[in-house]
GROMACS .gro file of C-alpha atoms in nm:
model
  302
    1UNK     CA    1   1.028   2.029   5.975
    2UNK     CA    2   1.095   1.695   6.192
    3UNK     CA    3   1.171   1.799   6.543
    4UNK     CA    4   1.288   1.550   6.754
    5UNK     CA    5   1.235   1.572   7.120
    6UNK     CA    6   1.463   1.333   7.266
    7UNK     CA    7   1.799   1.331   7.195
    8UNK     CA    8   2.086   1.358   7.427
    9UNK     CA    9   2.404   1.558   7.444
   10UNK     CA   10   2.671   1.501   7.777
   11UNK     CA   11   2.807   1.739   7.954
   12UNK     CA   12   3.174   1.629   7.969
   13UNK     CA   13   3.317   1.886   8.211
   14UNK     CA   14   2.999   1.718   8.454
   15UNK     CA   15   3.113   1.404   8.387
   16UNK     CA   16   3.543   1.484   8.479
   17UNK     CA   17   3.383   1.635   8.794
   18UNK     CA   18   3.211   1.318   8.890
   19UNK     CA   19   3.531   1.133   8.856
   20UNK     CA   20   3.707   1.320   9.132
   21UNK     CA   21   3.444   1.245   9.396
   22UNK     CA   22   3.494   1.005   9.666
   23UNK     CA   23   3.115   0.910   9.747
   24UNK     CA   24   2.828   0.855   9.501
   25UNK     CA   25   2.718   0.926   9.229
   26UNK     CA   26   3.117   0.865   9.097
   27UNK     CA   27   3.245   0.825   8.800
   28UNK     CA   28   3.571   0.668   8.646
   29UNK     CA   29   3.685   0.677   8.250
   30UNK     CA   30   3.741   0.376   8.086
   31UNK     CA   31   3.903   0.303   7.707
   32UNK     CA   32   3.706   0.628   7.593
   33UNK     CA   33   3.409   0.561   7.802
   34UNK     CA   34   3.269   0.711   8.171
   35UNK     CA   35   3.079   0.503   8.364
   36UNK     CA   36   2.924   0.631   8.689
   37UNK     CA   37   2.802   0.450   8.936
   38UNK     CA   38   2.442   0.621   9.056
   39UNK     CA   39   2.306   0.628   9.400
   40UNK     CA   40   2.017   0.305   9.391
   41UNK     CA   41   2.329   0.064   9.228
   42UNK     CA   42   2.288   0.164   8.893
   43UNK     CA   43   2.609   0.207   8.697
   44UNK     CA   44   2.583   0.422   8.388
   45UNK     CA   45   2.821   0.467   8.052
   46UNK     CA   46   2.848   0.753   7.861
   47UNK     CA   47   3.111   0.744   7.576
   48UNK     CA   48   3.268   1.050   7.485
   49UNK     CA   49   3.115   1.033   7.148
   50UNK     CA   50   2.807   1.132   7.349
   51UNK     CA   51   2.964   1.502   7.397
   52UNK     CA   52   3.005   1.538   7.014
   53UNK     CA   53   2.778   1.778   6.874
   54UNK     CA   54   2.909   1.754   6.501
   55UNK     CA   55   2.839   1.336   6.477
   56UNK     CA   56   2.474   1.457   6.609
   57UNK     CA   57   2.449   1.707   6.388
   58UNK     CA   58   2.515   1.462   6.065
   59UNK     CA   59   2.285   1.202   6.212
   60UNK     CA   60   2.054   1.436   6.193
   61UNK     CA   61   2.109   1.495   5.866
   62UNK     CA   62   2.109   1.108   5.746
   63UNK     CA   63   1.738   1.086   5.940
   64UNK     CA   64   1.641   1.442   5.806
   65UNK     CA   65   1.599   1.617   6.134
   66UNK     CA   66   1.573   1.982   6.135
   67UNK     CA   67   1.565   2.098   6.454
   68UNK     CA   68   1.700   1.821   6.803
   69UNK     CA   69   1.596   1.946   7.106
   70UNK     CA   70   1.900   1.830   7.309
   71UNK     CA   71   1.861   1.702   7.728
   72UNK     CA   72   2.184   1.628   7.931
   73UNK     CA   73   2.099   1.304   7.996
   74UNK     CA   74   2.202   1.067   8.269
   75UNK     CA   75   2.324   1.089   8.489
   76UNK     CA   76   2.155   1.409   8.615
   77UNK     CA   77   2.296   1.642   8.892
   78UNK     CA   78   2.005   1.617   9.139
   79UNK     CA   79   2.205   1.315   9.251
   80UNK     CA   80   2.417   1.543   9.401
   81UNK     CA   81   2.213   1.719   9.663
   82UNK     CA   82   2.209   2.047   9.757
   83UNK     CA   83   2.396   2.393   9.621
   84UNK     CA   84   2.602   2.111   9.446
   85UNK     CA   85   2.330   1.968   9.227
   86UNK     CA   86   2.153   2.330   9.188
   87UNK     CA   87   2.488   2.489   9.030
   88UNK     CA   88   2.583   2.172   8.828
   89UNK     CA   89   2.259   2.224   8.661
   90UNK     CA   90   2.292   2.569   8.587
   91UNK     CA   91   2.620   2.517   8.413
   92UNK     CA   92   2.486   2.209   8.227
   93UNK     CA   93   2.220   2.458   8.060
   94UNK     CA   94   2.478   2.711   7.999
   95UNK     CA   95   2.646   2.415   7.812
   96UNK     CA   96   2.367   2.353   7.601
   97UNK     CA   97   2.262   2.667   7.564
   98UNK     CA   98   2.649   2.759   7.404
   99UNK     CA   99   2.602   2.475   7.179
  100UNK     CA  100   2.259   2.575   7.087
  101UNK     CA  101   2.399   2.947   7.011
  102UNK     CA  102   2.683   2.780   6.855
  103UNK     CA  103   2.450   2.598   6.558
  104UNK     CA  104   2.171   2.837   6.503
  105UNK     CA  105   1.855   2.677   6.410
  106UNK     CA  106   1.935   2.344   6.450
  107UNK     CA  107   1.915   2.260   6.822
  108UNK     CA  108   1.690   2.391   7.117
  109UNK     CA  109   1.735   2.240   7.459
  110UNK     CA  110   1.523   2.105   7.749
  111UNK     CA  111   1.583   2.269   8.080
  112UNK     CA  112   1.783   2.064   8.382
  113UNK     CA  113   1.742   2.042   8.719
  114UNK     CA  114   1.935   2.000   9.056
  115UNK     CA  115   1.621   1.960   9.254
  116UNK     CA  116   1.902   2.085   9.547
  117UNK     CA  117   1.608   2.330   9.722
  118UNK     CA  118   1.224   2.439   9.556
  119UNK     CA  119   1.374   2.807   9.530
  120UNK     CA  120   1.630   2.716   9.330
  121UNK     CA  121   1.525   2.540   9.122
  122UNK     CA  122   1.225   2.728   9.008
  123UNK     CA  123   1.450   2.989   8.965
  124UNK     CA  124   1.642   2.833   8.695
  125UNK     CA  125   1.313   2.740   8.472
  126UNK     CA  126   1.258   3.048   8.474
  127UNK     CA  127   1.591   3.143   8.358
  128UNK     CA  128   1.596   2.872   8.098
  129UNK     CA  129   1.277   2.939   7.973
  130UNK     CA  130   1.243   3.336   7.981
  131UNK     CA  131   1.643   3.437   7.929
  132UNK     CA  132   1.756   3.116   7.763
  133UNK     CA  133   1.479   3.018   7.530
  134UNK     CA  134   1.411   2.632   7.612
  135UNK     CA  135   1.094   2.538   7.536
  136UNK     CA  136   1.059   2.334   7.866
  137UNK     CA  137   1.222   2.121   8.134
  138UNK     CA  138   1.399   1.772   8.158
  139UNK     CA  139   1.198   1.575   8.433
  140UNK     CA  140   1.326   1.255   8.547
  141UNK     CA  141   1.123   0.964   8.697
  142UNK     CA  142   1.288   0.980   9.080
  143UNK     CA  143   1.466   1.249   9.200
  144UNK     CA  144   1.748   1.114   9.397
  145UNK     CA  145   1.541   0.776   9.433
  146UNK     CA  146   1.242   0.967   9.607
  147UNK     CA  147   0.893   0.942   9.377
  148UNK     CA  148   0.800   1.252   9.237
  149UNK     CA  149   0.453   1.271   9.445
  150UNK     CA  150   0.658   1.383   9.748
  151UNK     CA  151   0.521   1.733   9.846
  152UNK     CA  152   0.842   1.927   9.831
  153UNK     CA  153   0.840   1.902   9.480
  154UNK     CA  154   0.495   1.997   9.431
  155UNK     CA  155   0.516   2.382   9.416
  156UNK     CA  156   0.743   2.346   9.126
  157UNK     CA  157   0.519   2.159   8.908
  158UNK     CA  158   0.261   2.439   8.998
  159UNK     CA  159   0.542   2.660   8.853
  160UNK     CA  160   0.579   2.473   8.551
  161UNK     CA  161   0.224   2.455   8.501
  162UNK     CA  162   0.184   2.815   8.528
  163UNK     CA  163   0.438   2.919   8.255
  164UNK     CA  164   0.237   2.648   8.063
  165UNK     CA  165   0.600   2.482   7.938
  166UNK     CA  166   0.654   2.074   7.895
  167UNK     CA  167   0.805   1.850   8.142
  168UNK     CA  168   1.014   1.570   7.934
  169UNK     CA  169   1.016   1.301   8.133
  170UNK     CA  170   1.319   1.036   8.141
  171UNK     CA  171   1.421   0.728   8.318
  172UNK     CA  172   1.707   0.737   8.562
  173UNK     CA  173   1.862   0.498   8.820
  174UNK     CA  174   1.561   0.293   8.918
  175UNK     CA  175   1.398   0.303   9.215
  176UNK     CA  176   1.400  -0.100   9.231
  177UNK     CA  177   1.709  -0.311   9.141
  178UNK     CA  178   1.557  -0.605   9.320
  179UNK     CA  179   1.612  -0.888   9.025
  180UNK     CA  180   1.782  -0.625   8.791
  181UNK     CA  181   2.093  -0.827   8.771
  182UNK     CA  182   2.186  -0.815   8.388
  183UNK     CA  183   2.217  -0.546   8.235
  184UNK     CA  184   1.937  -0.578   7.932
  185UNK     CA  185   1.718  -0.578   8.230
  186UNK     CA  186   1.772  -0.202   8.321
  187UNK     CA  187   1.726  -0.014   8.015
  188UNK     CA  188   1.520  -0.295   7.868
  189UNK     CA  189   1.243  -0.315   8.144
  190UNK     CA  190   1.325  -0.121   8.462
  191UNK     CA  191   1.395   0.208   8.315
  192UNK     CA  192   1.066   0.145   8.155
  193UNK     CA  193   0.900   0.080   8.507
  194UNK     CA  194   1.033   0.392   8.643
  195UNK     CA  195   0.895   0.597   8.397
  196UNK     CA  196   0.520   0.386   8.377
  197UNK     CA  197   0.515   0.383   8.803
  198UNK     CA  198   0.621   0.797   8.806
  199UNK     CA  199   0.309   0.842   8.564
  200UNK     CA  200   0.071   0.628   8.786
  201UNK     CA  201   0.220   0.819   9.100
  202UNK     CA  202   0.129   1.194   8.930
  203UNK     CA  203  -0.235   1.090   8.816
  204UNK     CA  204  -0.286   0.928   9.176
  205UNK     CA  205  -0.153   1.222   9.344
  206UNK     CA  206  -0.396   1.473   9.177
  207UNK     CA  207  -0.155   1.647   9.015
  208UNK     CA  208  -0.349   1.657   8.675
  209UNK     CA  209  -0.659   1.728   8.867
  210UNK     CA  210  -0.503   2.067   9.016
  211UNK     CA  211  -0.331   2.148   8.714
  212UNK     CA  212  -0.531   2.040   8.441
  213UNK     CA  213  -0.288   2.209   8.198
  214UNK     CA  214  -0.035   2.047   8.292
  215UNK     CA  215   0.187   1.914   7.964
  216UNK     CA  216   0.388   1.596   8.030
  217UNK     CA  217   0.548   1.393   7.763
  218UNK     CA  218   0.688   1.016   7.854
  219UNK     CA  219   0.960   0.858   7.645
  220UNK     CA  220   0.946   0.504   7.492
  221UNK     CA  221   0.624   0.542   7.380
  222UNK     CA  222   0.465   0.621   7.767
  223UNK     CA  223   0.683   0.296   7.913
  224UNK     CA  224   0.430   0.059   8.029
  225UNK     CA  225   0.174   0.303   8.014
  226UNK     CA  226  -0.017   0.264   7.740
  227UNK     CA  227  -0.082  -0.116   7.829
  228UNK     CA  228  -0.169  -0.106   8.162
  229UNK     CA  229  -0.420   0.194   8.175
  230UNK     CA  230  -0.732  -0.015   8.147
  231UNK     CA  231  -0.659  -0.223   8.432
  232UNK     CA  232  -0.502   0.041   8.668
  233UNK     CA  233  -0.788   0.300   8.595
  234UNK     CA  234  -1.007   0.099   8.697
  235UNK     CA  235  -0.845   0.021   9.042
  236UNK     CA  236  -0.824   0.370   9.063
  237UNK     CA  237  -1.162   0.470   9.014
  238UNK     CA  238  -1.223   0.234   9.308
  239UNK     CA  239  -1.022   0.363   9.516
  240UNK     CA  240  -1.016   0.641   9.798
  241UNK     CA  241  -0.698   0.838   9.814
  242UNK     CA  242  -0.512   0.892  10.121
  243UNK     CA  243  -0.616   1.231  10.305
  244UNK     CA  244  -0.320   1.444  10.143
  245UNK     CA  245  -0.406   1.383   9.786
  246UNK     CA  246  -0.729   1.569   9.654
  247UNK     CA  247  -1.012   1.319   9.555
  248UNK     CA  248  -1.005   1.310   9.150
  249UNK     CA  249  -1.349   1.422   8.995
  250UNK     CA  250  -1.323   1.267   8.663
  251UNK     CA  251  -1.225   0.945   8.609
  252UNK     CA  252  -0.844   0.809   8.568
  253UNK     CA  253  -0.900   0.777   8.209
  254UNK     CA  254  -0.915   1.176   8.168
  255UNK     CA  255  -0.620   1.234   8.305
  256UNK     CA  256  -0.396   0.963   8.131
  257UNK     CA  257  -0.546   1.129   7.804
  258UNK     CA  258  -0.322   1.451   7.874
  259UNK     CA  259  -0.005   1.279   7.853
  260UNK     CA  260   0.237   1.295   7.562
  261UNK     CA  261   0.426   1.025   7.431
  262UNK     CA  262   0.702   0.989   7.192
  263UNK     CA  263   0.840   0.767   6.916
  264UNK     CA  264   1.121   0.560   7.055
  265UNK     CA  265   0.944   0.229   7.026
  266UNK     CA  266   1.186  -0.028   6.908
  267UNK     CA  267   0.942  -0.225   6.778
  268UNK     CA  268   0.699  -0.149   6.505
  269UNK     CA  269   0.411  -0.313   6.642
  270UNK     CA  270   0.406  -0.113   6.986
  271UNK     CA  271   0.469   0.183   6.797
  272UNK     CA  272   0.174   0.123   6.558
  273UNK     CA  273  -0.063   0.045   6.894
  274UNK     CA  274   0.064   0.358   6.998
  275UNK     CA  275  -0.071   0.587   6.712
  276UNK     CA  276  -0.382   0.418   6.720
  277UNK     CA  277  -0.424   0.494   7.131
  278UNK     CA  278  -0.286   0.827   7.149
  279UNK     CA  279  -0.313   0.996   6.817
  280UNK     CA  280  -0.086   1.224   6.584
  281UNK     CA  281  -0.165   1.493   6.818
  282UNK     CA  282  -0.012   1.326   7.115
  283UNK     CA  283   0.273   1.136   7.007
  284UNK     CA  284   0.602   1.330   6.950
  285UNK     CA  285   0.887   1.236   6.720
  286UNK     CA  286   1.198   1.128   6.915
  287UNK     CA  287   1.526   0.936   6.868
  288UNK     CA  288   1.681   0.848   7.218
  289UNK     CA  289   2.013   0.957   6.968
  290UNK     CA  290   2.306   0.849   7.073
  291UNK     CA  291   2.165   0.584   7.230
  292UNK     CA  292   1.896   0.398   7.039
  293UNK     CA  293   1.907   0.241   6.705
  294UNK     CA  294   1.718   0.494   6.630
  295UNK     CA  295   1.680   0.510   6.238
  296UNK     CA  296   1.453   0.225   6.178
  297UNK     CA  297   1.146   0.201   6.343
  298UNK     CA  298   1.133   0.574   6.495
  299UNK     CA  299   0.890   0.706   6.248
  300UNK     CA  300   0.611   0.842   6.208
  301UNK     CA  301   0.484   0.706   5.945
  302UNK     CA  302   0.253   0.471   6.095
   0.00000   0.00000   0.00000
């Protein structure tokens, strides 16, 4: 069966909601379309066509999907803060998990998170996972532009670790707009950034070296990842980390071989350099669906 791990279905009641606040993130519908402005100056559309499980379900069909294990998407509530974002993301998995009930067999869903407190949010993994039945959680590359080395989010990585689930990682609004002017510069190269400088961040942080069993997948074929690992492992190897990150004992190649990567490529040359560096065993089939023209070089025949 071809699973595909990234493919997106809205919440629309999360996106109405947005539209009635006065302060960011905000939203406002437009000819069929929301667009929400994020917190870091990012504005975001989602069409309503995004919502509609029934056009997913025949794409999948036309691409000969079996199983599409569905993520909200962007924007997520952790922009909200607080309670707020913490009960937004509880009833954005009881969304999916309805429409996963709804079409047995044919979609799973990836876990999100408000990211409002620690407590909370652990707590809803673990309702996801253990009650619900998602086979992991939807990580995004800030949270609420803060990197996701900061130590408040550390204990529930732990968590994650220790239920030995995935993290799907996905780009949100960047953390730099500086130059991001045009819009084929944000989802063309800064979401990519995001994604490549949260990776960095983890392996630098230790993360990987106190949970070594740690599962992470990173869309778009690891961002910049794959490229750039030669040259930053080696500056990392050389370098002595700052006295609240644990000293790594391997070297930063190790640790960049855990990651996961999927299949939304674009182009069939990076996605061919990609099989060759990572391997069938770490590259995962994905779409980006609705968003990505997604049919032609997302394959895995390499």
């Amino acid at each position: 069966m071809r699973i595909d791990v990234h493919s997106h279905l809205v919440f629309l009641d999360y996106l109405m909601y947005l539209t009635g606040r006065s302060s960011l993130p905000q939203g406002v519908l437009e000819g069929g379309t929301y667009f929400v402005s994020c917190i870091g100056g990012y504005r975001h559309a989602s069409p309503l066509s995004h919502a509609d499980a029934e056009a997913k379900l025949r794409s999948m069909e036309e691409l000969g999907i079996g199983l599409s294990v569905l993520s909200h998407g962007m924007p997520g509530p952790e922009l909200l803060g607080g309670d707020e974002a913490d009960s937004w993301a509880s009833r954005i998995n009881d969304h999916l998990a309805s429409v996963v009930a709804q079409y047995p067999g044919k979609f799973s869903a990836w876990a999100t998170l408000g990211w409002g407190s620690a407590e909370r949010t652990i707590q809803e993994i673990d309702r996801c996972v253990n009650e619900l039945g998602f086979p992991g959680v939807y990580l995004f590359s800030n949270i609420n532009q803060q990197t996701l080395d900061n130590p408040a989010f550390r204990p529930v990585f732990k968590h994650v670790a220790k239920l030995g689930v995935p993290m799907n990682m996905h780009p949100t609004a960047p953390l730099n707009m500086n130059g991001i002017d045009e819009r084929p510069l944000v989802p063309g190269m800064s979401f990519m950034f995001d994604t490549s400088l949260a990776t960095v961040r983890l392996v630098m942080s230790g993360l990987f070296e106190e949970e070594p069993d740690l599962k992470l997948i990173v869309p778009h074929t690891g961002g910049f990842v794959p490229y750039i690992r030669g040259r930053v492992e080696r500056m990392i190897d050389a370098w002595t980390p700052p006295a609240e990150w644990p000293p790594l004992s391997q070297p930063a190649h190790d640790y960049f071989d855990k990651i996961y990567v999927d299949t939304v490529a674009h182009s069939p040359e990076a996605l061919a350099y990609c099989y060759r560096r990572y391997g069938p065993e770490k590259l995962l089939y994905g779409t980006d669906h609705p968003f990505a023209h997604f049919g032609e070089y997302n394959v895995m025949g390499v």
